[in-house]
Short mmCIF file of C-alpha atoms and ligand atoms in Angstrom, two decimals:
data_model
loop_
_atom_site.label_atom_id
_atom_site.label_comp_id
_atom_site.label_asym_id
_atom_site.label_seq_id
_atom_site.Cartn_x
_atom_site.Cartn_y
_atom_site.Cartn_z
CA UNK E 1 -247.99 4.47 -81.47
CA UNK E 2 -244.91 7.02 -81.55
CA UNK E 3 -246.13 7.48 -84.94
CA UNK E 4 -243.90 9.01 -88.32
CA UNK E 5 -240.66 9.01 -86.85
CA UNK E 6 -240.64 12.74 -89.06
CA UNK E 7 -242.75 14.32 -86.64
CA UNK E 8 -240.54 13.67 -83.64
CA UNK E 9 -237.45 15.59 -85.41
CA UNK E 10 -236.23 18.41 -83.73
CA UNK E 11 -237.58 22.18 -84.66
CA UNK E 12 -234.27 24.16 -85.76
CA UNK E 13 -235.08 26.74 -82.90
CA UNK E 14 -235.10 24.75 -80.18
CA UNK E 15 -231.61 22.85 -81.40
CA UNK E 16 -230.08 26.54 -81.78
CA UNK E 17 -231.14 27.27 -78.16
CA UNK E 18 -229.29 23.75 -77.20
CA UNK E 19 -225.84 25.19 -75.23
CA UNK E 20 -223.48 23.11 -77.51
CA UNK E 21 -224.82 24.34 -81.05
CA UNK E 22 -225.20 27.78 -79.41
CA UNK E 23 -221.75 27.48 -78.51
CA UNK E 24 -220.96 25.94 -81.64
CA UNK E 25 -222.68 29.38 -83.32
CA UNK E 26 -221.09 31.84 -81.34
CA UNK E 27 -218.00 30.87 -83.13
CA UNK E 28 -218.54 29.27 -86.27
CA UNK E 29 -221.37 31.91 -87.02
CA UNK E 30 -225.44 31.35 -86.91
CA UNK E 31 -225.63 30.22 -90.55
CA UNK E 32 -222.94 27.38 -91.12
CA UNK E 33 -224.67 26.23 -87.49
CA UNK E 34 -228.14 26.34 -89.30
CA UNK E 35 -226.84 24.37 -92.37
CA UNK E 36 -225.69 21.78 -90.50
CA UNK E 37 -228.82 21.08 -88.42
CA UNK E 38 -230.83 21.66 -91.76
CA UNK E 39 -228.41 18.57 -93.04
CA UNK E 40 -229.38 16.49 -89.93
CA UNK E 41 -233.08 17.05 -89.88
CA UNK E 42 -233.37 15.96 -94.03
CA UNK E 43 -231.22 12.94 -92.67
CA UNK E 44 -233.74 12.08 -90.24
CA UNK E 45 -236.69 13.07 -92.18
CA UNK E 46 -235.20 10.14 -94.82
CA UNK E 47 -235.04 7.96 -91.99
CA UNK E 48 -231.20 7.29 -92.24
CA UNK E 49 -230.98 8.61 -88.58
CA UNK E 50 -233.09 9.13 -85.21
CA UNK E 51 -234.82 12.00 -84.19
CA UNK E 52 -232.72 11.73 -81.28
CA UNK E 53 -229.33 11.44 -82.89
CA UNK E 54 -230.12 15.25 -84.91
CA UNK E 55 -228.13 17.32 -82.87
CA UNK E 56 -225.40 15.17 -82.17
CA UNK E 57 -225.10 14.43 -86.11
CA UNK E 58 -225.47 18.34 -86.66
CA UNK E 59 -222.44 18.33 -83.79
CA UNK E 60 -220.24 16.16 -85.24
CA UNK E 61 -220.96 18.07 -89.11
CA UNK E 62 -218.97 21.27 -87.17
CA UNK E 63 -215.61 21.44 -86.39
CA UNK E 64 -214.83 20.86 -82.55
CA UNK E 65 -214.49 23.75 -80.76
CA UNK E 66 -211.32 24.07 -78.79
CA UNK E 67 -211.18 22.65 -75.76
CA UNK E 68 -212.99 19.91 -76.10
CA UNK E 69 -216.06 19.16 -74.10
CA UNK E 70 -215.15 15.24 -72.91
CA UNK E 71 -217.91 13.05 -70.90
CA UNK E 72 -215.76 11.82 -68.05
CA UNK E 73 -216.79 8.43 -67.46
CA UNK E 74 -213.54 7.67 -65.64
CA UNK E 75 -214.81 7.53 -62.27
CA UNK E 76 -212.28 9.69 -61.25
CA UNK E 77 -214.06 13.01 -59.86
CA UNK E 78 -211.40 15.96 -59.42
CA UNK E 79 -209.44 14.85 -62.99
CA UNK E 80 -206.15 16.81 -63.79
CA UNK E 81 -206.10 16.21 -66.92
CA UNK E 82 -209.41 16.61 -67.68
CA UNK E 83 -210.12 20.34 -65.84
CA UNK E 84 -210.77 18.55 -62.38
CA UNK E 85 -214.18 20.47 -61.30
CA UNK E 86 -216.75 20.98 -63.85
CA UNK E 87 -218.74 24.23 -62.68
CA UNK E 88 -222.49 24.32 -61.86
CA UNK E 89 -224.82 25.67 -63.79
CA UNK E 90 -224.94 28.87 -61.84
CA UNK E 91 -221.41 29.44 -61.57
CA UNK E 92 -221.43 29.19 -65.75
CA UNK E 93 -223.85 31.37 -65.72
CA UNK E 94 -222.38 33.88 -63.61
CA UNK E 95 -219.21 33.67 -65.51
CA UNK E 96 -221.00 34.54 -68.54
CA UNK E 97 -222.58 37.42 -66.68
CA UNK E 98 -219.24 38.70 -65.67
CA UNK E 99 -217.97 38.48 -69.05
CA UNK E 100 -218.59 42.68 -69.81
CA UNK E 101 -218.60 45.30 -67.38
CA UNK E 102 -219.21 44.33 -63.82
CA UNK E 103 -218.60 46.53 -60.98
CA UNK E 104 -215.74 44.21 -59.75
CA UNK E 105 -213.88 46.84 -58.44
CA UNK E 106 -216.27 49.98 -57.82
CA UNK E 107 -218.62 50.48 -55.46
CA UNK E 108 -222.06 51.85 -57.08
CA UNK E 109 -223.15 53.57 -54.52
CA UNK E 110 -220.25 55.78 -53.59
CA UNK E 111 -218.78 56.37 -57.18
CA UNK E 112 -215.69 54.89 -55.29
CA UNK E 113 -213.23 52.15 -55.98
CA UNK E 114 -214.16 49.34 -54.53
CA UNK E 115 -211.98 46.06 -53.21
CA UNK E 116 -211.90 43.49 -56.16
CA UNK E 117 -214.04 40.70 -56.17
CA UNK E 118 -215.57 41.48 -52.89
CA UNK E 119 -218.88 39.69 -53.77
CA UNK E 120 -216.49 36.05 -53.56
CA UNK E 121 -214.23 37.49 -50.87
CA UNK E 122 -217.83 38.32 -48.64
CA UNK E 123 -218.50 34.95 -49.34
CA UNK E 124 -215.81 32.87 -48.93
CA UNK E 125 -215.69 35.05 -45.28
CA UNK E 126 -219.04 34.27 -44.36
CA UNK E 127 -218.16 30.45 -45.60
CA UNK E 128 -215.82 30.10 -42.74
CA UNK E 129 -216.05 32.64 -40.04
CA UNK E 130 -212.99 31.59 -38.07
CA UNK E 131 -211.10 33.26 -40.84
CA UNK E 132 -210.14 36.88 -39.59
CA UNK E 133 -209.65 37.46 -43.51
CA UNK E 134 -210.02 36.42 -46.85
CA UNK E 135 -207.73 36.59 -49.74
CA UNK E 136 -208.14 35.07 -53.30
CA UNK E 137 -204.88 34.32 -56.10
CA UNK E 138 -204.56 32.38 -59.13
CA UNK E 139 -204.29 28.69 -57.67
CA UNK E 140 -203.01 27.00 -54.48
CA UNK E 141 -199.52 27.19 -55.94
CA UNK E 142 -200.01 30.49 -55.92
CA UNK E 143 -201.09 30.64 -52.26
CA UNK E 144 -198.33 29.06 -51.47
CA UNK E 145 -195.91 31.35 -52.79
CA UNK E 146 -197.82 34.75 -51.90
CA UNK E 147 -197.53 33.38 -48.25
CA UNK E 148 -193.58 32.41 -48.76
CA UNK E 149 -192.73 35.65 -50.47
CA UNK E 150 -194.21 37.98 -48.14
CA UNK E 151 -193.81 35.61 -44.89
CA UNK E 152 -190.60 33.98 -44.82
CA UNK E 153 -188.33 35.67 -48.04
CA UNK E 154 -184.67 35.34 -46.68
CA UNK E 155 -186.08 33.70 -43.48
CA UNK E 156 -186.94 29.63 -42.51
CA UNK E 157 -189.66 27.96 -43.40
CA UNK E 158 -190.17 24.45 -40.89
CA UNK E 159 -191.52 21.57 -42.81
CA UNK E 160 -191.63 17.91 -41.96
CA UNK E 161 -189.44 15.96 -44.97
CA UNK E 162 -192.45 13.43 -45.38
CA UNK E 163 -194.42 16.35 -46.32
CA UNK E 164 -192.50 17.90 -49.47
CA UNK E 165 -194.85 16.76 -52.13
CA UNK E 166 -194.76 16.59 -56.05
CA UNK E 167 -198.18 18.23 -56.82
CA UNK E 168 -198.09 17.09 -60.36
CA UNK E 169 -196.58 17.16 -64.20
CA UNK E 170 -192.79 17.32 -62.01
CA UNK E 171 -193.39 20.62 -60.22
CA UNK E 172 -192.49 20.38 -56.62
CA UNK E 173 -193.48 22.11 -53.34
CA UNK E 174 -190.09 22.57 -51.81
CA UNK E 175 -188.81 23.86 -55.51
CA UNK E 176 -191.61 26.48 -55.71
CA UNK E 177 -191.22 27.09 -51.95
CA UNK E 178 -187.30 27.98 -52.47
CA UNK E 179 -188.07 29.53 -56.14
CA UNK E 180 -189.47 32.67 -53.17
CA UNK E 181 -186.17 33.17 -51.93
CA UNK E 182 -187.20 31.71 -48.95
CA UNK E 183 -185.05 28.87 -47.31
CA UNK E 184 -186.50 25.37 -46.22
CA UNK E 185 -185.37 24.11 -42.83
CA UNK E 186 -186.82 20.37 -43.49
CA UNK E 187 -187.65 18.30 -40.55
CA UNK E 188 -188.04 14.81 -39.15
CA UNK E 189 -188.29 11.69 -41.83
CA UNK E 190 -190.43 10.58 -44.35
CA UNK E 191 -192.34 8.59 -42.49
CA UNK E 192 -191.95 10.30 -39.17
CA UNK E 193 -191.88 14.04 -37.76
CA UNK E 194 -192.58 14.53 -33.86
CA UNK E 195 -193.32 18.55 -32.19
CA UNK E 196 -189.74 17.92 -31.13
CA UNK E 197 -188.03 17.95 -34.15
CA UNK E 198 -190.27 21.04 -34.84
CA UNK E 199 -189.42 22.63 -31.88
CA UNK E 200 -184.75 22.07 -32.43
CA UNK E 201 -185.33 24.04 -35.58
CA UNK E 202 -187.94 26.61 -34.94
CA UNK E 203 -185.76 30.15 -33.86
CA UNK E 204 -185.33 33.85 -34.67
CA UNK E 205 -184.97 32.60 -38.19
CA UNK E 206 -188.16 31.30 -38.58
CA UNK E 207 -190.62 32.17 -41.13
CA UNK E 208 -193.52 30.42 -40.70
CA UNK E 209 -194.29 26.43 -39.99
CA UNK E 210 -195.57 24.86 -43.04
CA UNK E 211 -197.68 22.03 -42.84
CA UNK E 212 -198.51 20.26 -46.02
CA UNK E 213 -201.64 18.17 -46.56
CA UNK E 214 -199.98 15.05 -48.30
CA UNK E 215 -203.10 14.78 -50.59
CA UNK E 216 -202.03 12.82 -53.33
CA UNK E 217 -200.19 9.94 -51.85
CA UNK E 218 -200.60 8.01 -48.16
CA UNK E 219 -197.76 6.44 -45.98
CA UNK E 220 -199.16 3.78 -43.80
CA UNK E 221 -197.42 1.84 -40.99
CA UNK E 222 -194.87 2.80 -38.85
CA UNK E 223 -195.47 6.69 -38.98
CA UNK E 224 -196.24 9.96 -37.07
CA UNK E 225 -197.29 13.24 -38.19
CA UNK E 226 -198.02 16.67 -35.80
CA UNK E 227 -201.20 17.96 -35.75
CA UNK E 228 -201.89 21.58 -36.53
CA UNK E 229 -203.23 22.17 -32.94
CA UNK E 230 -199.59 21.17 -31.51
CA UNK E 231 -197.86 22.84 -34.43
CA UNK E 232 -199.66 26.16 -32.92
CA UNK E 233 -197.73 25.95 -30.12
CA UNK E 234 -194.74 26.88 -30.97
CA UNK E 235 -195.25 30.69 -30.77
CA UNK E 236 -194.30 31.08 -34.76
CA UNK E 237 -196.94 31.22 -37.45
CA UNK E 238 -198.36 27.77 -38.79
CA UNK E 239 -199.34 28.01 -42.60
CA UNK E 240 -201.58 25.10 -43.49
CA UNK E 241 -201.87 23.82 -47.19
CA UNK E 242 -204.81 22.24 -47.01
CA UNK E 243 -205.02 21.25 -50.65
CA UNK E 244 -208.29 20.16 -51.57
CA UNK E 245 -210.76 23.61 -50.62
CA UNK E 246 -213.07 21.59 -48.18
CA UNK E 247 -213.93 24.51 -46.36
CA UNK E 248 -216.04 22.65 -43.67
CA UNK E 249 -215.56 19.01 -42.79
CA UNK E 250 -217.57 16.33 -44.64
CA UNK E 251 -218.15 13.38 -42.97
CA UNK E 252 -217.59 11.11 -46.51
CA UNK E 253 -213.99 12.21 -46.30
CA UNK E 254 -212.88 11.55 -42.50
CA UNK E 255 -209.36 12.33 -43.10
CA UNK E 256 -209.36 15.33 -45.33
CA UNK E 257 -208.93 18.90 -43.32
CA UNK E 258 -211.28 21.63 -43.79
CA UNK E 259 -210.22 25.24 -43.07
CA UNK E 260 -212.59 25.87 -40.37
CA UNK E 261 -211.15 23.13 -38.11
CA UNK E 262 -207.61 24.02 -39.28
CA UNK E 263 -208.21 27.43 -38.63
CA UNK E 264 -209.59 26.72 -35.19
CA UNK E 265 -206.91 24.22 -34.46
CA UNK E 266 -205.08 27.09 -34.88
CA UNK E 267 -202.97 27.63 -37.47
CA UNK E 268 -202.57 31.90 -38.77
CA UNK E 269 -203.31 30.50 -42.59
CA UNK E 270 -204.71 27.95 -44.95
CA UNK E 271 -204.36 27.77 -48.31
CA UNK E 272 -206.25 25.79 -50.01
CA UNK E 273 -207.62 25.31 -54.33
CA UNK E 274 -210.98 26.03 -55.60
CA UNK E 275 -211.18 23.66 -58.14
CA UNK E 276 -210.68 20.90 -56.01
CA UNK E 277 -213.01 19.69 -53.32
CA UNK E 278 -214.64 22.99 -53.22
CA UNK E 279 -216.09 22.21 -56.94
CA UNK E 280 -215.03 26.26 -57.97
CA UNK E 281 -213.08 27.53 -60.27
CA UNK E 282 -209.75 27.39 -60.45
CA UNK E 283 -208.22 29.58 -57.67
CA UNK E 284 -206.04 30.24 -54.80
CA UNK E 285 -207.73 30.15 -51.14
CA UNK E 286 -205.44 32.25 -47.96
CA UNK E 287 -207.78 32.35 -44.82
CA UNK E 288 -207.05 33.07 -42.00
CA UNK E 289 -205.48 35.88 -39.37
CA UNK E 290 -206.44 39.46 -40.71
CA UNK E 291 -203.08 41.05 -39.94
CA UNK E 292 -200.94 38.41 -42.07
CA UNK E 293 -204.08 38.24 -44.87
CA UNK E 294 -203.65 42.20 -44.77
CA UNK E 295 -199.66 41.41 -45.73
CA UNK E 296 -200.39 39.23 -47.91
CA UNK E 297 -203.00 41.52 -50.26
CA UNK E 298 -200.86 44.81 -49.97
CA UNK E 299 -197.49 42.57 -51.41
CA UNK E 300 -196.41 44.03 -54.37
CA UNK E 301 -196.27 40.01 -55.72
CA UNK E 302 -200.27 39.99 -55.02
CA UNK E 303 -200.69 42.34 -58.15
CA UNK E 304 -199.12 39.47 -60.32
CA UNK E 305 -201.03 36.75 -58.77
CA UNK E 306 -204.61 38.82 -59.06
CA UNK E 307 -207.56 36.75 -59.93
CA UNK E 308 -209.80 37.18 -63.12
CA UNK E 309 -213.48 39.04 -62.71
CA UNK E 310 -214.55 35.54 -64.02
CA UNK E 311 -213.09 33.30 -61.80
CA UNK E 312 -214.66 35.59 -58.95
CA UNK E 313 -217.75 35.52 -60.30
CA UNK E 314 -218.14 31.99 -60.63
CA UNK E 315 -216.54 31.83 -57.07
CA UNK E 316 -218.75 33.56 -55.79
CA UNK E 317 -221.63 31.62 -57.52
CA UNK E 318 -220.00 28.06 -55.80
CA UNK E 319 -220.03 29.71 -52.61
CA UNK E 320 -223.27 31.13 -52.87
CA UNK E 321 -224.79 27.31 -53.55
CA UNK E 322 -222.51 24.57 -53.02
CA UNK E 323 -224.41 21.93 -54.15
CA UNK E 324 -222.05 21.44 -57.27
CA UNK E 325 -221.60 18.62 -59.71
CA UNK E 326 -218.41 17.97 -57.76
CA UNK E 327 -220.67 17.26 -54.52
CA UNK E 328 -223.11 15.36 -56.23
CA UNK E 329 -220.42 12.65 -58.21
CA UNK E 330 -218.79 12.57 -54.05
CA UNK E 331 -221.86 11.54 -53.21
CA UNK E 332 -223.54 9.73 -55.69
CA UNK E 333 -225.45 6.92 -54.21
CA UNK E 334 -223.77 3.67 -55.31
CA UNK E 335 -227.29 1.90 -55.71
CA UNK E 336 -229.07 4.84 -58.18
CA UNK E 337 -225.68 4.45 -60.19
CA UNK E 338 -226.08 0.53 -60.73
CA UNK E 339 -229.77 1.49 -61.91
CA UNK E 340 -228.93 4.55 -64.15
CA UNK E 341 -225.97 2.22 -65.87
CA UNK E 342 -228.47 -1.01 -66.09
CA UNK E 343 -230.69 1.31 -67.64
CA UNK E 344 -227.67 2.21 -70.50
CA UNK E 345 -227.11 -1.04 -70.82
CA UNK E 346 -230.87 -2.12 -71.65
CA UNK E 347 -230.70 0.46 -74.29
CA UNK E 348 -227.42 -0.18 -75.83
CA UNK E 349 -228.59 -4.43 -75.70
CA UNK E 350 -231.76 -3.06 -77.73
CA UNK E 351 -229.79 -1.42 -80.30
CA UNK E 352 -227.70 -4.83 -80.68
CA UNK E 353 -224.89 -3.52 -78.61
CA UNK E 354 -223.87 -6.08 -75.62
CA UNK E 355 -222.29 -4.48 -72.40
CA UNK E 356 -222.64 -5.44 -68.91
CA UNK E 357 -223.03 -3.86 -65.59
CA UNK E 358 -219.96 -4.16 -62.83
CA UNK E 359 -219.11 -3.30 -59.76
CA UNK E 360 -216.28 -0.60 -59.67
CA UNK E 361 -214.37 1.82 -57.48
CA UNK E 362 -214.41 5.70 -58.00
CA UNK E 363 -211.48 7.77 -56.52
CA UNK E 364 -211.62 11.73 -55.52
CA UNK E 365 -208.37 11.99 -57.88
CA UNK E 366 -205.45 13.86 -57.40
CA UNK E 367 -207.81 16.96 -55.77
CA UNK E 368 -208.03 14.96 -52.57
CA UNK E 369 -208.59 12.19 -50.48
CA UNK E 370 -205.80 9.65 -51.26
CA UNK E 371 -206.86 5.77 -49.99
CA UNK E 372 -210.83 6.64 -50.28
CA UNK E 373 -212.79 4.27 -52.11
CA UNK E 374 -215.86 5.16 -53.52
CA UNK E 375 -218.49 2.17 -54.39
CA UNK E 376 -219.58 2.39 -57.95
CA UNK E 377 -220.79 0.44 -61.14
CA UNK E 378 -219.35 0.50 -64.49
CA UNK E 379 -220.60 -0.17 -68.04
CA UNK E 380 -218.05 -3.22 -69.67
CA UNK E 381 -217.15 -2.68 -73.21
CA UNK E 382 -214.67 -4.61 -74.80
CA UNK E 383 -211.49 -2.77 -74.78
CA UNK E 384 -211.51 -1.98 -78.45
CA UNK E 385 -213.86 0.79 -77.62
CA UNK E 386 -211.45 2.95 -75.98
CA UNK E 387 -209.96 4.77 -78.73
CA UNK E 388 -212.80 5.42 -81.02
CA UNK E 389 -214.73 6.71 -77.86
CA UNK E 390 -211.96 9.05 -76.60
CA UNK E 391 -211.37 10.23 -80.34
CA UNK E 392 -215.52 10.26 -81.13
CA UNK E 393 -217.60 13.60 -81.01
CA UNK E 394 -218.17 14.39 -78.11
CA UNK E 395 -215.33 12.32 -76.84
CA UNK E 396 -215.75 10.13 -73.73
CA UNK E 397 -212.82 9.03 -70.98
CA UNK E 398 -213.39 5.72 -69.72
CA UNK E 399 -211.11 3.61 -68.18
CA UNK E 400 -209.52 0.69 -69.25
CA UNK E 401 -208.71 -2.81 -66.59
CA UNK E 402 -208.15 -6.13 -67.35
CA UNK E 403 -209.13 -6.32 -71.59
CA UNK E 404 -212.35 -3.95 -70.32
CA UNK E 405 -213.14 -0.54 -71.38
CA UNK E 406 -215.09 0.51 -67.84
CA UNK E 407 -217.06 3.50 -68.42
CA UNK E 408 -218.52 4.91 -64.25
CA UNK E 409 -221.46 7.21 -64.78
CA UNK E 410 -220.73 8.64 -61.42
CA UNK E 411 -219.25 12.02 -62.73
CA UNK E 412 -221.07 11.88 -66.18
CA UNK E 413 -223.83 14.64 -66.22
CA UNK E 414 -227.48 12.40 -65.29
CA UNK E 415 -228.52 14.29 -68.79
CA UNK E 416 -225.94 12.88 -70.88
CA UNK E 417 -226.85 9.28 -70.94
CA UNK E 418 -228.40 9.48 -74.39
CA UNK E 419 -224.93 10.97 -75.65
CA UNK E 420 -223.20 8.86 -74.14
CA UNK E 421 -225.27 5.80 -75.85
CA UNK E 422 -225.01 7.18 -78.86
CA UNK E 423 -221.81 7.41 -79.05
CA UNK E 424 -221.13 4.04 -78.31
CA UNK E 425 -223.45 2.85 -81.08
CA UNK E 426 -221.21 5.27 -83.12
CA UNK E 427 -218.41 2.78 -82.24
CA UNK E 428 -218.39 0.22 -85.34
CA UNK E 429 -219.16 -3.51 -84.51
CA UNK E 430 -217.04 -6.63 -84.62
CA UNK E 431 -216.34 -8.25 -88.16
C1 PLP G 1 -203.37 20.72 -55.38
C2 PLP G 1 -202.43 21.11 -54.32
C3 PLP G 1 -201.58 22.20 -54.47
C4 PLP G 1 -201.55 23.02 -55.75
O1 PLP G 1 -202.76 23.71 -55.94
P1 PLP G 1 -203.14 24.21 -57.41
O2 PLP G 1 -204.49 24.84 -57.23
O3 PLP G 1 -203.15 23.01 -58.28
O4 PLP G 1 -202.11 25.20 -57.81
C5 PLP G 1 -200.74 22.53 -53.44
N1 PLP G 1 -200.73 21.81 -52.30
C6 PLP G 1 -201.55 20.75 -52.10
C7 PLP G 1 -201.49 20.02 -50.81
C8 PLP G 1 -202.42 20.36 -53.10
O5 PLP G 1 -203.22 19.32 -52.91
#
């Protein structure tokens, strides 16, 4: 019916135009790229592979490129380790656009230099209008220490003790907060801070009052925290870390703040990451009142902190459409997932290959969202397929419970599945 299995291999055009031999070309040169899909159509043509298998086979011929392109199958959406957002397709695309000259910092009409990046700056404004200003660094560390430097250098800055939080890999907020020359004036206990305790140490001394989205780690029971809106009325700045980019509130994640509420709760600045909930690029977020934004962009330490023309572009892409893979594994519905993986399994069980279909829990990940579970399924392996997966080509993250390798399609691309089968069939049986 299908017919001669030699007529359904690939044409060597269309796997050049493929983006991972293309990438695979731009570095290793067209011809060595041509050879080795040459190698995997005569393979197929003698039947010793599927049609379907040529380009990963041609992959796999080709050293890796560095870094790796990994499947995530973790279930963990916003992973550290593994470059937490994955950008859309239009935000790659605009990144590549950006990637020769770009009027990033002159304005056509005029002749005239322009402000950087204004394209992502316009649109991160227009994103949240409560935000007098905009202003775009690095990363939220970053943020952070633009808005210490220039706000509080050899002055206070208030914060609650249960809010001085490890972000990750042993660097610390209150370390990178003093590393500014600023001084911390910590407040309260860990598990609880009330306005008063704000209010004993806020004086002529004071900075700014920092208040620190705990977003990696929850205390539960017998606690109390001040909101932003009571923070604001202190009469001294309030500089919210927001964490996670949400720049509007989404109703899937209850407890993480957004900038526009925080901003009209009233606090004078949020920082916040783009690579985070926002599903950008990696980059620092200050909204918020123009006169301190203004302070904050004219600071000699801005200069050192400046952002690439590529992460603006692809900012500026994720702002313009935020439906980004980072939204759609948030909110993947739990029931399409159980299909899509039932449907893996069916065509792993065909090719001999027994898994089964589970029910499992996704997590936002260190980005965000601490204590939310998201309902998901998961593909069981036995756990022996771990390592050959994560060292395979392309390599795939899974996670490993209980003796089971759990593989969650919920942040693996919808048109990977076929890789992602094939390289578990890579994976060598028992005996
Ligand atoms: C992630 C995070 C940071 C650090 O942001 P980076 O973009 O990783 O530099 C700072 N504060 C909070 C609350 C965070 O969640």
């Amino acid at each position: 019916m299908t017919g001669d299995p030699r007529r359904r291999v690939p044409r060597t055009d269309g796997l050049l135009a493929e983006p991972r031999l293309a990438a695979a070309a731009a570095t290793l040169g067209r011809d060595r790229v041509r050879a080795a899909v040459r190698a995997a159509q005569d393979r197929a043509r003698r039947g010793e592979i599927t049609p379907e298998d040529v380009r990963d086979v041609a992959l796999a011929a080709l050293p890796a490129p560095a870094p790796r392109v990994v499947l995530n199958a973790t279930g963990v959406v916003l992973h550290t380790n593994l470059g937490r957002a994955p950008l859309s397709p239009a935000a790659v695309a605009a990144v590549v656009a950006a990637a020769g000259h770009t009027d990033v910092e002159l304005d056509l009409r005029t002749g005239r230099r322009a402000r950087r990046g204004r394209d992502a700056l316009d649109a991160l404004a227009a994103a949240v209008p409560d935000a007098g200003a905009v202003h775009v660094v690095n990363n939220g560390a970053a943020a952070l220490v633009l808005a210490a430097t220039a706000l509080a250098t050899g002055r206070e800055i208030v914060v609650s003790r249960g809010e001085l939080v490890e972000i990750g890999d042993g660097f610390r907020l209150p370390d990178l907060l003093e590393s500014t020359g600023a001084r911390l004036r910590e407040v309260g206990t860990t598990n609880r801070t009330t306005l008063d305790d704000y209010a004993a140490a806020v004086g002529p001394g004071t900075g700014f009052v920092l208040k620190v989205h705990p977003s990696n780690f929850r205390i539960t029971g017998f606690t109390a925290a001040v909101p932003v809106a009571a923070l604001a009325t202190l009469g001294v700045p309030v500089v919210a870390d927001i964490g996670s980019g949400l720049l509007v509130a989404d109703p899937l994640l209850p407890d993480e703040p957004d900038a526009a509420s925080t901003l009209r709760a009233g606090a004078a600045l949020v920082t916040a990451s783009g690579d985070k909930l926002l599903g950008g690029p990696q980059a620092g977020l200050l909204l918020g009142a123009a006169d301190l934004v203004r302070r904050l962009h004219r600071h000699p330490l801005a200069r050192a902190l400046r952002v690439d023309k590529l992460t603006l572009a692809a900012l500026a892409a994720t702002l313009a459409d935020p439906a980004t893979p980072t939204r759609a594994a948030l909110h993947a519905d739990a029931g399409l997932l159980r299909e899509r993986t039932g449907r893996l399994r069916d065509a792993l069980a065909a090719d001999g290959c027994k898994a089964e279909v589970v029910p499992a829990v996704a997590v936002v990940g260190g980005g965000g969202a601490p204590g939310v579970d998201l309902d998901s399924w998961a593909l069981s392996l036995p756990e022996r397929y771990a390592e050959p997966l994560r060292t395979g080509d392309p390599p795939v993250l899974g996670r490993v419970a209980r003796g089971r390798l759990l593989l969650d399609l919920r942040c693996v691309p919808a048109d990977a599945d076929a890789t992602l089968r094939a390289a578990v069939l890579r994976v060598p049986g028992d005996g």
